[in-house]
Amino acid sequence: NDEFFSNYYQSTPFNITNYNIKQIVKLSPLEQHPLCFYIYGAFHYIPIEEYFPAIRKHSLGSIDTLLSIDNNSCDIGMVQEDVVGNIESIKSKGFGEIYSKRIPNHLQLNNIRIVCSIFAEKYTLIVRTDSNINSYSDLYKHKIGIKGSGSLYCLFNIYKYFNWEWNKSNMLYYSDNYTIINDLYQNKINGIFIVVGHPSVFITYITENMSVKMIDTNDIDIYKMRYFLPNIRKDIISKSYYYNSSSYINTFSTRCIIITNKNNNTENIYQFTKNIYNNLAFFKNNLKIFTSIFKWDLVYKIPMLQYHPGSYRFYQQQGYISSNKCTNNTTFFDCININKHLNSTIH
């Protein structure tokens, strides 16, 4: 919604040819409830309020969304898996001192339920080419802009990996796109760190208007890094999204998950899950970020979260959960119907 990007959005219309947009985008009958969920980038190109009967709520990132779901001020949200999976670390004194919002000690995920998992978001460090930053180990004492509370938490742990002392004057947290891009342009910061899905409109704008380079994670041992962030995975960013290049950047990624409050209406969440599942082909055809997602990827859940009863019922009906050996309290690997998952992967 930033005015800064309005002309860019208008020049890159969303292709909805051969689709009944009212059938596709109306993901659930949530009436006029608060909603902080969005499929990244998809709904910037269409008048969402006409087709998606829900209220969008601005979020400062995964942690802000998690708090909103927990206190029931928001119905559905998208968060990074590593934020939910490391809740005790997020509540720790060290991180709490650098995050602008106080994280309540009572936050225990008791009110949080999982709806589905979706695409991966990737660690993205983009720096000015005139900086002398060529690796993550070069970051210390450089001014880096950080976009999103989940990104802030990830970079905080990268600092711990290198055994660096966090410096608020160098690690600058931004809440809006315009200011962080403008500060990079004016050389007030040397680079930007963001955990984001690719291709990204945000990154596209930067690469088209500034001389920048992306930094790989080759100097970070992922096995040691998992001591701080157990859920990260090795991944790549294709340079072809932003440059005339067939090469790629080595990086890490974290899965994004859609969560809801346990008190949310079961039928609403059932319909929400069903419509994401049934429209996955639409997203895959129109958004590259969904290209590698199979239907069974939606079913994945992390051990510390239970399925919402609405999603649980839908996955049982589709045969992804073996009802004879699974309760909603068991882990994902105890629940899954392995034959159904294998068939989904093959097809």
Coordinates of C-alpha atoms in Angstrom, one line a residue:
N1 CA 0.0 0.0 0.0
D2 CA 3.0 2.3 0.1
E3 CA 2.5 5.3 -2.2
F4 CA 6.2 4.9 -3.0
F5 CA 5.4 1.7 -4.9
S6 CA 2.1 2.7 -6.5
N7 CA 3.4 3.4 -10.0
Y8 CA 5.4 0.1 -9.9
Y9 CA 2.4 -2.0 -9.1
Q10 CA 0.3 -0.3 -11.8
S11 CA 3.0 -1.2 -14.4
T12 CA 3.0 -4.9 -13.5
P13 CA -0.6 -6.1 -13.6
F14 CA -1.6 -9.4 -12.1
N15 CA -2.6 -11.8 -14.8
I16 CA -6.0 -13.2 -14.0
T17 CA -6.9 -14.4 -17.5
N18 CA -9.1 -17.5 -17.6
Y19 CA -9.9 -17.4 -13.9
N20 CA -13.1 -16.5 -12.2
I21 CA -11.4 -14.2 -9.7
K22 CA -14.3 -14.2 -7.3
Q23 CA -14.1 -18.0 -7.0
I24 CA -10.4 -18.1 -6.7
V25 CA -9.5 -15.2 -4.3
K26 CA -12.4 -15.5 -1.9
L27 CA -10.4 -17.8 0.3
S28 CA -12.9 -18.0 3.2
P29 CA -16.2 -16.5 4.5
L30 CA -14.5 -14.7 7.3
E31 CA -17.0 -11.8 7.2
Q32 CA -15.5 -8.6 8.4
H33 CA -13.1 -10.0 10.9
P34 CA -9.5 -8.6 11.4
L35 CA -7.0 -10.4 9.1
C36 CA -3.3 -10.0 8.8
F37 CA -2.8 -12.9 6.4
Y38 CA -1.8 -12.3 2.8
I39 CA -0.3 -14.4 0.0
Y40 CA 2.9 -12.4 -0.6
G41 CA 2.5 -10.1 -3.5
A42 CA -0.6 -11.7 -5.0
F43 CA -3.2 -9.2 -3.8
H44 CA -1.3 -6.0 -4.5
Y45 CA -2.5 -6.2 -8.1
I46 CA -6.3 -6.6 -7.6
P47 CA -8.9 -4.7 -5.6
I48 CA -8.8 -7.2 -2.7
E49 CA -11.7 -5.8 -0.7
E50 CA -14.1 -6.5 -3.5
Y51 CA -13.2 -10.2 -3.7
F52 CA -11.8 -11.1 -0.2
P53 CA -14.3 -10.3 2.5
A54 CA -11.9 -9.6 5.3
I55 CA -10.1 -6.7 6.9
R56 CA -6.3 -6.6 6.4
K57 CA -4.3 -5.5 9.4
H58 CA -0.8 -4.2 9.1
S59 CA 1.9 -6.2 10.8
L60 CA 5.5 -5.3 11.6
G61 CA 6.5 -8.9 11.0
S62 CA 6.2 -12.5 12.4
I63 CA 6.6 -11.6 16.1
D64 CA 4.0 -8.8 15.9
T65 CA 1.6 -11.2 14.1
L66 CA 2.2 -13.9 16.7
L67 CA 1.3 -11.5 19.5
S68 CA -1.8 -10.4 17.6
I69 CA -3.0 -14.0 17.1
D70 CA -2.3 -14.9 20.7
N71 CA -4.3 -12.0 22.1
N72 CA -7.1 -12.6 19.6
S73 CA -6.9 -9.1 18.0
C74 CA -6.3 -10.8 14.7
D75 CA -7.8 -14.0 13.3
I76 CA -5.3 -15.4 10.8
G77 CA -1.6 -14.5 10.2
M78 CA 1.5 -15.7 8.4
V79 CA 4.7 -16.1 10.5
Q80 CA 8.2 -17.6 10.1
E81 CA 8.5 -21.1 11.5
D82 CA 11.7 -20.3 13.3
V83 CA 10.0 -17.5 15.3
V84 CA 7.3 -19.9 16.6
G85 CA 9.8 -22.7 17.1
N86 CA 12.1 -20.5 19.3
I87 CA 9.6 -18.8 21.4
E88 CA 11.6 -19.0 24.7
S89 CA 14.6 -17.5 23.0
I90 CA 12.4 -14.6 21.7
K91 CA 11.2 -14.0 25.2
S92 CA 14.7 -13.9 26.5
K93 CA 16.2 -10.8 28.0
G94 CA 18.8 -10.4 25.2
F95 CA 16.3 -10.2 22.4
G96 CA 13.7 -8.4 24.3
E97 CA 16.0 -5.5 24.9
I98 CA 16.5 -4.9 21.2
Y99 CA 12.9 -5.5 20.0
S100 CA 10.8 -2.4 20.3
K101 CA 7.7 -4.2 21.6
R102 CA 7.7 -6.0 24.9
I103 CA 7.1 -9.7 24.5
P104 CA 4.9 -10.9 27.5
N105 CA 6.3 -13.7 29.6
H106 CA 2.9 -15.4 29.5
L107 CA 3.2 -16.1 25.8
Q108 CA 3.3 -19.9 25.6
L109 CA 1.6 -20.7 22.3
N110 CA -1.4 -22.1 24.2
N111 CA -3.7 -20.0 22.1
I112 CA -1.9 -20.6 18.7
R113 CA -3.0 -23.3 16.2
I114 CA -1.6 -24.1 12.8
V115 CA -3.7 -23.8 9.6
C116 CA -1.1 -24.8 7.0
S117 CA 2.5 -24.4 5.9
I118 CA 3.3 -22.6 2.7
F119 CA 6.4 -21.3 0.9
A120 CA 9.9 -20.7 2.3
E121 CA 11.3 -17.3 3.0
K122 CA 15.0 -16.8 2.4
Y123 CA 17.7 -14.9 4.2
T124 CA 18.5 -12.0 1.9
L125 CA 21.4 -9.7 2.5
I126 CA 21.6 -7.0 -0.2
V127 CA 24.4 -4.3 0.1
R128 CA 25.6 -1.4 -1.9
T129 CA 28.3 -2.3 -4.3
D130 CA 30.5 0.5 -3.0
S131 CA 30.5 -1.1 0.5
N132 CA 33.3 -3.5 1.5
I133 CA 30.8 -6.1 2.6
N134 CA 31.5 -9.4 0.8
S135 CA 30.3 -11.9 3.4
Y136 CA 28.2 -12.1 6.5
S137 CA 31.4 -12.0 8.6
D138 CA 32.0 -8.5 7.2
L139 CA 28.8 -7.2 8.7
Y140 CA 30.2 -6.1 12.1
K141 CA 30.2 -2.4 12.6
H142 CA 28.5 -1.7 9.3
K143 CA 25.1 -0.1 9.3
I144 CA 22.4 -2.6 8.2
G145 CA 18.7 -1.9 7.8
I146 CA 16.4 -4.7 9.0
K147 CA 12.9 -5.2 7.6
G148 CA 10.5 -7.2 9.8
S149 CA 10.6 -8.5 13.3
G150 CA 11.3 -12.1 12.1
S151 CA 14.3 -10.8 10.1
L152 CA 15.5 -8.9 13.2
Y153 CA 15.4 -12.1 15.2
C154 CA 17.3 -14.0 12.5
L155 CA 20.1 -11.4 12.3
F156 CA 20.2 -11.2 16.1
N157 CA 21.1 -15.0 16.0
I158 CA 23.7 -14.5 13.3
Y159 CA 25.4 -12.0 15.6
K160 CA 25.4 -14.6 18.3
Y161 CA 26.9 -17.1 15.8
F162 CA 29.8 -14.8 15.3
N163 CA 30.0 -14.0 19.0
W164 CA 29.4 -10.3 18.3
E165 CA 28.0 -7.7 20.6
W166 CA 24.7 -6.3 19.3
N167 CA 25.0 -2.6 18.4
K168 CA 21.7 -0.7 18.1
S169 CA 23.4 2.2 16.3
N170 CA 24.5 -0.1 13.5
M171 CA 21.6 -2.6 13.3
L172 CA 18.6 -0.4 12.4
Y173 CA 15.0 -1.7 12.5
Y174 CA 12.6 -0.2 10.0
S175 CA 8.8 -0.5 9.8
D176 CA 8.2 0.9 6.3
N177 CA 9.6 0.3 2.9
Y178 CA 10.1 3.9 1.8
T179 CA 12.4 4.9 4.6
I180 CA 14.7 1.8 4.5
I181 CA 15.1 2.1 0.7
N182 CA 15.6 5.8 0.8
D183 CA 18.3 5.4 3.5
L184 CA 20.1 2.8 1.4
Y185 CA 19.9 5.1 -1.6
Q186 CA 21.4 8.0 0.4
N187 CA 24.1 5.7 1.8
K188 CA 22.8 6.2 5.4
I189 CA 22.9 2.4 5.7
N190 CA 25.3 0.0 3.9
G191 CA 22.8 -2.8 3.2
I192 CA 19.4 -4.4 4.0
F193 CA 18.7 -7.7 5.6
I194 CA 15.3 -9.2 5.1
V195 CA 13.8 -12.7 5.3
V196 CA 11.6 -12.8 2.3
G197 CA 10.1 -15.0 -0.5
H198 CA 11.6 -14.7 -4.0
P199 CA 11.0 -13.2 -6.4
S200 CA 10.2 -10.1 -4.3
V201 CA 8.8 -6.8 -5.5
F202 CA 10.7 -5.1 -2.7
I203 CA 14.1 -6.6 -3.9
T204 CA 13.2 -6.0 -7.6
Y205 CA 12.7 -2.3 -7.0
I206 CA 16.1 -2.0 -5.2
T207 CA 18.0 -4.0 -7.9
E208 CA 16.4 -1.9 -10.7
N209 CA 17.2 1.5 -9.2
M210 CA 20.5 1.0 -7.3
S211 CA 23.9 -0.6 -7.7
V212 CA 23.7 -3.4 -5.2
K213 CA 24.9 -7.0 -4.7
M214 CA 23.6 -10.0 -2.8
I215 CA 25.7 -11.8 -0.2
D216 CA 25.8 -15.5 0.2
T217 CA 25.9 -17.5 3.5
N218 CA 29.0 -19.6 2.5
D219 CA 30.9 -18.4 5.6
I220 CA 28.2 -19.7 8.0
D221 CA 28.2 -23.4 9.0
I222 CA 24.5 -24.4 8.9
Y223 CA 25.0 -27.2 11.5
K224 CA 26.5 -24.7 14.0
M225 CA 23.9 -22.1 13.1
R226 CA 21.2 -24.6 13.9
Y227 CA 22.2 -24.4 17.6
F228 CA 20.6 -20.9 17.5
L229 CA 18.0 -21.5 14.8
P230 CA 17.1 -25.2 14.6
N231 CA 14.6 -24.9 11.8
I232 CA 16.7 -23.3 9.1
R233 CA 17.5 -25.1 5.8
K234 CA 20.0 -24.7 3.0
D235 CA 18.5 -22.9 0.0
I236 CA 19.3 -20.7 -3.0
I237 CA 18.2 -17.5 -4.5
S238 CA 18.2 -17.4 -8.3
K239 CA 19.8 -14.3 -9.7
S240 CA 17.6 -14.6 -12.7
Y241 CA 14.8 -13.1 -10.8
Y242 CA 16.6 -9.7 -10.7
Y243 CA 19.5 -9.9 -13.2
N244 CA 20.4 -11.3 -16.6
S245 CA 22.2 -14.2 -14.9
S246 CA 21.8 -17.9 -14.5
S247 CA 23.8 -18.1 -11.3
Y248 CA 22.4 -18.3 -7.8
I249 CA 23.2 -17.2 -4.2
N250 CA 23.6 -19.8 -1.5
T251 CA 21.5 -18.9 1.5
F252 CA 19.3 -20.3 4.3
S253 CA 15.5 -20.3 4.5
T254 CA 12.7 -20.8 7.0
R255 CA 9.2 -22.1 6.2
C256 CA 6.3 -19.8 6.5
I257 CA 3.2 -21.1 8.3
I258 CA -0.3 -19.7 8.6
I259 CA -1.6 -19.6 12.2
T260 CA -4.9 -18.8 13.9
N261 CA -6.3 -18.5 17.4
K262 CA -7.7 -21.7 18.9
N263 CA -11.0 -20.0 19.4
N264 CA -11.6 -19.2 15.8
N265 CA -14.7 -20.7 14.2
T266 CA -14.0 -24.3 13.1
E267 CA -16.1 -24.1 10.0
N268 CA -14.4 -20.8 8.9
I269 CA -11.0 -22.3 9.2
Y270 CA -12.1 -25.5 7.5
Q271 CA -13.3 -23.5 4.5
F272 CA -10.1 -21.3 4.6
T273 CA -7.9 -24.4 4.5
K274 CA -10.0 -26.1 1.8
N275 CA -9.8 -23.1 -0.5
I276 CA -6.1 -22.6 -0.2
Y277 CA -5.7 -26.3 -0.9
N278 CA -8.1 -26.3 -3.9
N279 CA -6.6 -23.1 -5.4
L280 CA -2.9 -24.0 -5.0
A281 CA -2.6 -24.6 -8.8
F282 CA -3.8 -21.0 -9.3
F283 CA -1.0 -19.6 -7.0
K284 CA 1.6 -21.9 -8.6
N285 CA 0.7 -20.7 -12.1
N286 CA 0.7 -17.0 -11.1
L287 CA 3.3 -16.7 -8.4
K288 CA 6.8 -18.1 -8.7
I289 CA 7.1 -18.2 -5.0
F290 CA 4.7 -21.1 -5.0
T291 CA 6.3 -23.0 -7.8
S292 CA 7.9 -25.8 -5.7
I293 CA 5.0 -26.3 -3.3
F294 CA 3.1 -29.6 -3.3
K295 CA -0.3 -30.0 -1.7
W296 CA 1.1 -32.2 1.0
D297 CA 3.5 -29.3 2.0
L298 CA 0.5 -27.5 3.4
V299 CA -0.1 -30.3 5.9
Y300 CA 3.3 -30.0 7.6
K301 CA 3.4 -28.7 11.1
I302 CA 6.0 -28.1 13.8
P303 CA 5.9 -30.2 17.0
M304 CA 5.0 -27.4 19.4
L305 CA 1.8 -26.5 17.6
Q306 CA -1.5 -28.3 17.2
Y307 CA -3.6 -28.2 14.1
H308 CA -6.7 -26.0 14.4
P309 CA -9.8 -28.4 14.4
G310 CA -11.0 -27.0 11.1
S311 CA -7.7 -27.7 9.3
Y312 CA -7.4 -31.0 11.1
R313 CA -10.8 -32.1 9.8
F314 CA -10.0 -31.1 6.2
Y315 CA -6.6 -33.0 6.2
Q316 CA -8.3 -36.1 7.6
Q317 CA -10.9 -35.9 4.8
Q318 CA -8.2 -35.6 2.2
G319 CA -6.4 -38.7 3.6
Y320 CA -3.2 -36.9 4.7
I321 CA -3.8 -37.7 8.4
S322 CA -4.3 -41.3 9.6
S323 CA -7.2 -41.0 12.0
N324 CA -6.6 -44.4 13.4
K325 CA -3.3 -43.5 14.9
C326 CA -3.4 -39.8 15.3
T327 CA -4.8 -37.3 17.7
N328 CA -4.4 -33.5 17.4
N329 CA -1.7 -33.6 20.1
T330 CA 0.7 -36.0 18.3
T331 CA 3.5 -34.8 16.1
F332 CA 3.4 -34.4 12.4
F333 CA 5.4 -37.6 11.7
D334 CA 3.1 -39.6 13.9
C335 CA 0.1 -38.3 12.1
I336 CA 0.9 -38.5 8.4
N337 CA -0.4 -41.1 6.0
I338 CA 3.0 -41.7 4.3
N339 CA 1.5 -43.4 1.2
K340 CA -0.7 -40.3 0.6
H341 CA 2.3 -38.0 0.9
L342 CA 4.4 -40.1 -1.4
N343 CA 1.7 -40.2 -4.1
S344 CA 1.2 -36.4 -3.8
T345 CA 4.9 -35.8 -4.3
I346 CA 5.1 -38.1 -7.3
H347 CA 2.1 -36.4 -9.0

